[in-house]
């Protein structure tokens, strides 16, 4: 794997996704290229994409803005180990 989009949840025609890129392949435009292709496929199939991103992840925030995602809301996230 170099870069991947992972569907983390789905409700009707809305999917939540996350994007991962291997460290040594970052800053090459892979996340944007993958996002651009994936989102266009979703639009063609009537699917709405929701991209969850941590406030601290400035790079993915830039990619999401470049891909024309719109800020929707800010949530509190709780982490715990299983």
CSV table of N, CA and C in Angstrom, one decimal:
chain,number,residue,atom,x,y,z
A,1,UNK,N,0.8,-1.2,0.0
A,1,UNK,CA,0.0,0.0,0.0
A,1,UNK,C,0.9,1.2,0.0
A,2,UNK,N,0.5,2.2,-0.8
A,2,UNK,CA,1.2,3.5,-0.8
A,2,UNK,C,0.2,4.5,-0.3
A,3,UNK,N,-1.0,4.5,-0.8
A,3,UNK,CA,-2.1,5.4,-0.3
A,3,UNK,C,-3.4,4.7,-0.5
A,4,UNK,N,-4.3,4.9,0.5
A,4,UNK,CA,-5.6,4.2,0.5
A,4,UNK,C,-6.7,5.1,1.1
A,5,UNK,N,-7.9,4.9,0.6
A,5,UNK,CA,-9.1,5.5,1.2
A,5,UNK,C,-9.9,4.4,1.8
A,6,UNK,N,-10.2,4.6,3.1
A,6,UNK,CA,-10.9,3.5,3.8
A,6,UNK,C,-12.3,4.0,4.2
A,7,UNK,N,-13.3,3.3,3.9
A,7,UNK,CA,-14.7,3.6,4.3
A,7,UNK,C,-14.8,3.2,5.7
A,8,UNK,N,-15.1,4.1,6.6
A,8,UNK,CA,-15.2,3.8,8.0
A,8,UNK,C,-16.6,3.6,8.5
A,9,UNK,N,-17.6,4.2,7.7
A,9,UNK,CA,-19.0,4.0,8.1
A,9,UNK,C,-19.9,4.4,6.9
A,10,UNK,N,-21.1,3.9,7.0
A,10,UNK,CA,-22.1,4.2,5.9
A,10,UNK,C,-23.5,4.3,6.5
A,11,UNK,N,-24.2,5.2,6.0
A,11,UNK,CA,-25.6,5.4,6.3
A,11,UNK,C,-26.3,5.9,5.1
A,12,UNK,N,-27.2,5.0,4.5
A,12,UNK,CA,-27.9,5.3,3.3
A,12,UNK,C,-26.9,5.6,2.2
A,13,UNK,N,-26.9,6.8,1.6
A,13,UNK,CA,-26.0,7.2,0.6
A,13,UNK,C,-24.8,8.0,1.0
A,14,UNK,N,-24.6,8.0,2.3
A,14,UNK,CA,-23.5,8.8,2.9
A,14,UNK,C,-22.4,7.9,3.5
A,15,UNK,N,-21.2,8.1,3.1
A,15,UNK,CA,-20.1,7.3,3.6
A,15,UNK,C,-19.1,8.2,4.3
A,16,UNK,N,-18.5,7.7,5.4
A,16,UNK,CA,-17.4,8.4,6.0
A,16,UNK,C,-16.1,7.7,5.6
A,17,UNK,N,-15.1,8.5,5.3
A,17,UNK,CA,-13.9,8.0,4.9
A,17,UNK,C,-12.7,8.5,5.6
A,18,UNK,N,-11.6,7.8,5.5
A,18,UNK,CA,-10.3,8.2,6.1
A,18,UNK,C,-9.3,7.9,5.0
A,19,UNK,N,-8.2,8.7,4.9
A,19,UNK,CA,-7.2,8.6,3.9
A,19,UNK,C,-5.8,8.3,4.7
A,20,UNK,N,-5.1,7.3,4.2
A,20,UNK,CA,-3.8,7.0,4.8
A,20,UNK,C,-2.8,7.0,3.6
A,21,UNK,N,-1.6,7.6,3.9
A,21,UNK,CA,-0.5,7.5,2.9
A,21,UNK,C,0.7,7.1,3.7
A,22,UNK,N,1.5,6.2,3.2
A,22,UNK,CA,2.7,5.8,3.8
A,22,UNK,C,3.7,7.0,3.9
A,23,UNK,N,4.4,7.0,5.1
A,23,UNK,CA,5.3,8.2,5.4
A,23,UNK,C,6.2,8.5,4.2
A,24,UNK,N,6.9,7.5,3.6
A,24,UNK,CA,7.9,7.8,2.6
A,24,UNK,C,7.2,8.2,1.2
A,25,UNK,N,5.9,8.3,1.1
A,25,UNK,CA,5.2,8.6,-0.1
A,25,UNK,C,4.4,9.9,0.1
A,26,UNK,N,4.5,10.6,1.2
A,26,UNK,CA,3.8,11.8,1.5
A,26,UNK,C,4.4,13.0,0.7
A,27,UNK,N,3.6,14.0,0.6
A,27,UNK,CA,3.9,15.2,-0.1
A,27,UNK,C,4.2,15.0,-1.6
A,28,UNK,N,3.6,14.0,-2.2
A,28,UNK,CA,3.7,13.7,-3.6
A,28,UNK,C,2.4,14.0,-4.4
A,29,UNK,N,1.4,14.4,-3.7
A,29,UNK,CA,0.1,14.6,-4.3
A,29,UNK,C,-0.8,13.4,-4.4
A,30,UNK,N,-0.4,12.3,-3.8
A,30,UNK,CA,-1.1,11.0,-3.9
A,30,UNK,C,-2.5,11.1,-3.2
A,31,UNK,N,-2.5,11.7,-2.0
A,31,UNK,CA,-3.8,11.8,-1.3
A,31,UNK,C,-4.8,12.6,-2.1
A,32,UNK,N,-4.4,13.7,-2.7
A,32,UNK,CA,-5.3,14.5,-3.5
A,32,UNK,C,-5.7,13.8,-4.7
A,33,UNK,N,-4.8,13.1,-5.4
A,33,UNK,CA,-5.2,12.4,-6.7
A,33,UNK,C,-6.2,11.3,-6.3
A,34,UNK,N,-5.9,10.6,-5.3
A,34,UNK,CA,-6.8,9.5,-4.9
A,34,UNK,C,-8.2,10.0,-4.5
A,35,UNK,N,-8.2,11.1,-3.7
A,35,UNK,CA,-9.4,11.8,-3.3
A,35,UNK,C,-10.2,12.3,-4.5
A,36,UNK,N,-9.5,12.9,-5.4
A,36,UNK,CA,-10.2,13.5,-6.6
A,36,UNK,C,-10.9,12.3,-7.4
A,37,UNK,N,-10.2,11.2,-7.6
A,37,UNK,CA,-10.8,10.1,-8.4
A,37,UNK,C,-11.9,9.5,-7.6
A,38,UNK,N,-11.7,9.2,-6.3
A,38,UNK,CA,-12.7,8.6,-5.5
A,38,UNK,C,-14.0,9.4,-5.3
A,39,UNK,N,-13.9,10.7,-5.1
A,39,UNK,CA,-15.0,11.5,-4.9
A,39,UNK,C,-15.8,11.6,-6.2
A,40,UNK,N,-15.1,11.7,-7.3
A,40,UNK,CA,-15.8,11.8,-8.6
A,40,UNK,C,-16.6,10.5,-8.9
A,41,UNK,N,-16.0,9.3,-8.5
A,41,UNK,CA,-16.7,8.1,-8.6
A,41,UNK,C,-18.0,8.0,-7.7
A,42,UNK,N,-17.8,8.6,-6.5
A,42,UNK,CA,-19.0,8.6,-5.6
A,42,UNK,C,-20.1,9.5,-6.1
A,43,UNK,N,-19.7,10.7,-6.6
A,43,UNK,CA,-20.7,11.6,-7.2
A,43,UNK,C,-21.4,10.9,-8.3
A,44,UNK,N,-20.7,10.3,-9.2
A,44,UNK,CA,-21.3,9.6,-10.3
A,44,UNK,C,-22.3,8.5,-9.9
A,45,UNK,N,-22.1,8.0,-8.7
A,45,UNK,CA,-23.0,6.9,-8.2
A,45,UNK,C,-24.0,7.4,-7.1
A,46,UNK,N,-24.1,8.7,-6.9
A,46,UNK,CA,-25.1,9.3,-6.0
A,46,UNK,C,-24.7,9.1,-4.5
A,47,UNK,N,-23.4,9.0,-4.2
A,47,UNK,CA,-22.9,8.8,-2.9
A,47,UNK,C,-22.3,10.1,-2.4
A,48,UNK,N,-22.6,10.5,-1.1
A,48,UNK,CA,-22.1,11.7,-0.5
A,48,UNK,C,-20.9,11.2,0.4
A,49,UNK,N,-19.8,11.9,0.3
A,49,UNK,CA,-18.6,11.5,1.0
A,49,UNK,C,-18.4,12.5,2.2
A,50,UNK,N,-18.2,11.9,3.4
A,50,UNK,CA,-17.9,12.7,4.6
A,50,UNK,C,-16.5,12.3,5.0
A,51,UNK,N,-15.7,13.3,5.2
A,51,UNK,CA,-14.3,13.1,5.5
A,51,UNK,C,-14.0,13.6,6.9
A,52,UNK,N,-13.7,12.7,7.8
A,52,UNK,CA,-13.4,13.1,9.2
A,52,UNK,C,-11.9,13.3,9.3
A,53,UNK,N,-11.5,14.4,9.9
A,53,UNK,CA,-10.1,14.8,10.0
A,53,UNK,C,-9.9,15.5,11.4
A,54,UNK,N,-8.8,15.1,12.0
A,54,UNK,CA,-8.4,15.7,13.3
A,54,UNK,C,-8.0,17.1,13.1
A,55,UNK,N,-8.3,18.0,14.0
A,55,UNK,CA,-7.9,19.4,13.9
A,55,UNK,C,-6.4,19.5,13.8
A,56,UNK,N,-5.6,18.6,14.4
A,56,UNK,CA,-4.2,18.7,14.4
A,56,UNK,C,-3.6,18.2,13.1
A,57,UNK,N,-4.4,17.6,12.2
A,57,UNK,CA,-3.9,17.1,10.9
A,57,UNK,C,-4.0,18.2,9.8
A,58,UNK,N,-3.1,19.2,9.9
A,58,UNK,CA,-3.1,20.3,9.0
A,58,UNK,C,-3.0,19.9,7.5
A,59,UNK,N,-2.1,18.9,7.2
A,59,UNK,CA,-1.9,18.4,5.9
A,59,UNK,C,-3.2,17.9,5.2
A,60,UNK,N,-3.9,17.0,6.0
A,60,UNK,CA,-5.2,16.5,5.4
A,60,UNK,C,-6.3,17.6,5.3
A,61,UNK,N,-6.2,18.6,6.2
A,61,UNK,CA,-7.1,19.7,6.1
A,61,UNK,C,-6.9,20.5,4.8
A,62,UNK,N,-5.6,20.7,4.4
A,62,UNK,CA,-5.3,21.3,3.2
A,62,UNK,C,-5.7,20.5,2.0
A,63,UNK,N,-5.5,19.2,2.0
A,63,UNK,CA,-6.0,18.3,0.9
A,63,UNK,C,-7.5,18.4,0.8
A,64,UNK,N,-8.2,18.4,1.9
A,64,UNK,CA,-9.7,18.4,1.8
A,64,UNK,C,-10.2,19.7,1.2
A,65,UNK,N,-9.5,20.8,1.6
A,65,UNK,CA,-9.9,22.1,1.0
A,65,UNK,C,-9.6,22.1,-0.5
A,66,UNK,N,-8.5,21.6,-0.9
A,66,UNK,CA,-8.1,21.6,-2.3
A,66,UNK,C,-9.1,20.7,-3.1
A,67,UNK,N,-9.6,19.7,-2.4
A,67,UNK,CA,-10.6,18.8,-3.1
A,67,UNK,C,-12.0,19.3,-3.0
A,68,UNK,N,-12.2,20.5,-2.5
A,68,UNK,CA,-13.5,21.2,-2.4
A,68,UNK,C,-14.4,20.6,-1.3
A,69,UNK,N,-13.9,20.0,-0.3
A,69,UNK,CA,-14.7,19.6,0.8
A,69,UNK,C,-15.1,20.8,1.6
A,70,UNK,N,-16.3,20.8,2.2
A,70,UNK,CA,-16.7,21.9,3.0
A,70,UNK,C,-16.7,21.5,4.5
A,71,UNK,N,-16.3,22.4,5.3
A,71,UNK,CA,-16.3,22.2,6.8
A,71,UNK,C,-17.7,22.1,7.2
A,72,UNK,N,-18.0,21.1,8.0
A,72,UNK,CA,-19.4,20.8,8.4
A,72,UNK,C,-19.6,21.1,9.9
A,73,UNK,N,-18.8,20.4,10.7
A,73,UNK,CA,-18.9,20.6,12.1
A,73,UNK,C,-17.7,20.1,12.8
A,74,UNK,N,-17.5,20.5,14.1
A,74,UNK,CA,-16.4,20.0,14.9
A,74,UNK,C,-17.0,19.2,16.0
A,75,UNK,N,-16.5,18.0,16.2
A,75,UNK,CA,-17.0,17.1,17.2
A,75,UNK,C,-15.9,16.8,18.2
A,76,UNK,N,-16.2,16.4,19.4
A,76,UNK,CA,-15.3,15.8,20.4
A,76,UNK,C,-15.1,14.3,20.1
A,77,UNK,N,-13.9,13.9,20.1
A,77,UNK,CA,-13.7,12.4,19.9
A,77,UNK,C,-13.0,11.9,21.1
A,78,UNK,N,-13.4,10.7,21.6
A,78,UNK,CA,-12.9,10.0,22.7
A,78,UNK,C,-12.1,8.8,22.3
A,79,UNK,N,-10.9,8.6,22.7
A,79,UNK,CA,-10.1,7.4,22.3
A,79,UNK,C,-10.0,6.5,23.5
A,80,UNK,N,-10.1,5.2,23.3
A,80,UNK,CA,-9.8,4.3,24.3
A,80,UNK,C,-9.3,3.0,23.7
A,81,UNK,N,-8.6,2.2,24.5
A,81,UNK,CA,-8.0,1.0,23.9
A,81,UNK,C,-8.9,-0.2,24.3
A,82,UNK,N,-9.0,-1.1,23.4
A,82,UNK,CA,-9.8,-2.3,23.6
A,82,UNK,C,-8.9,-3.5,23.9
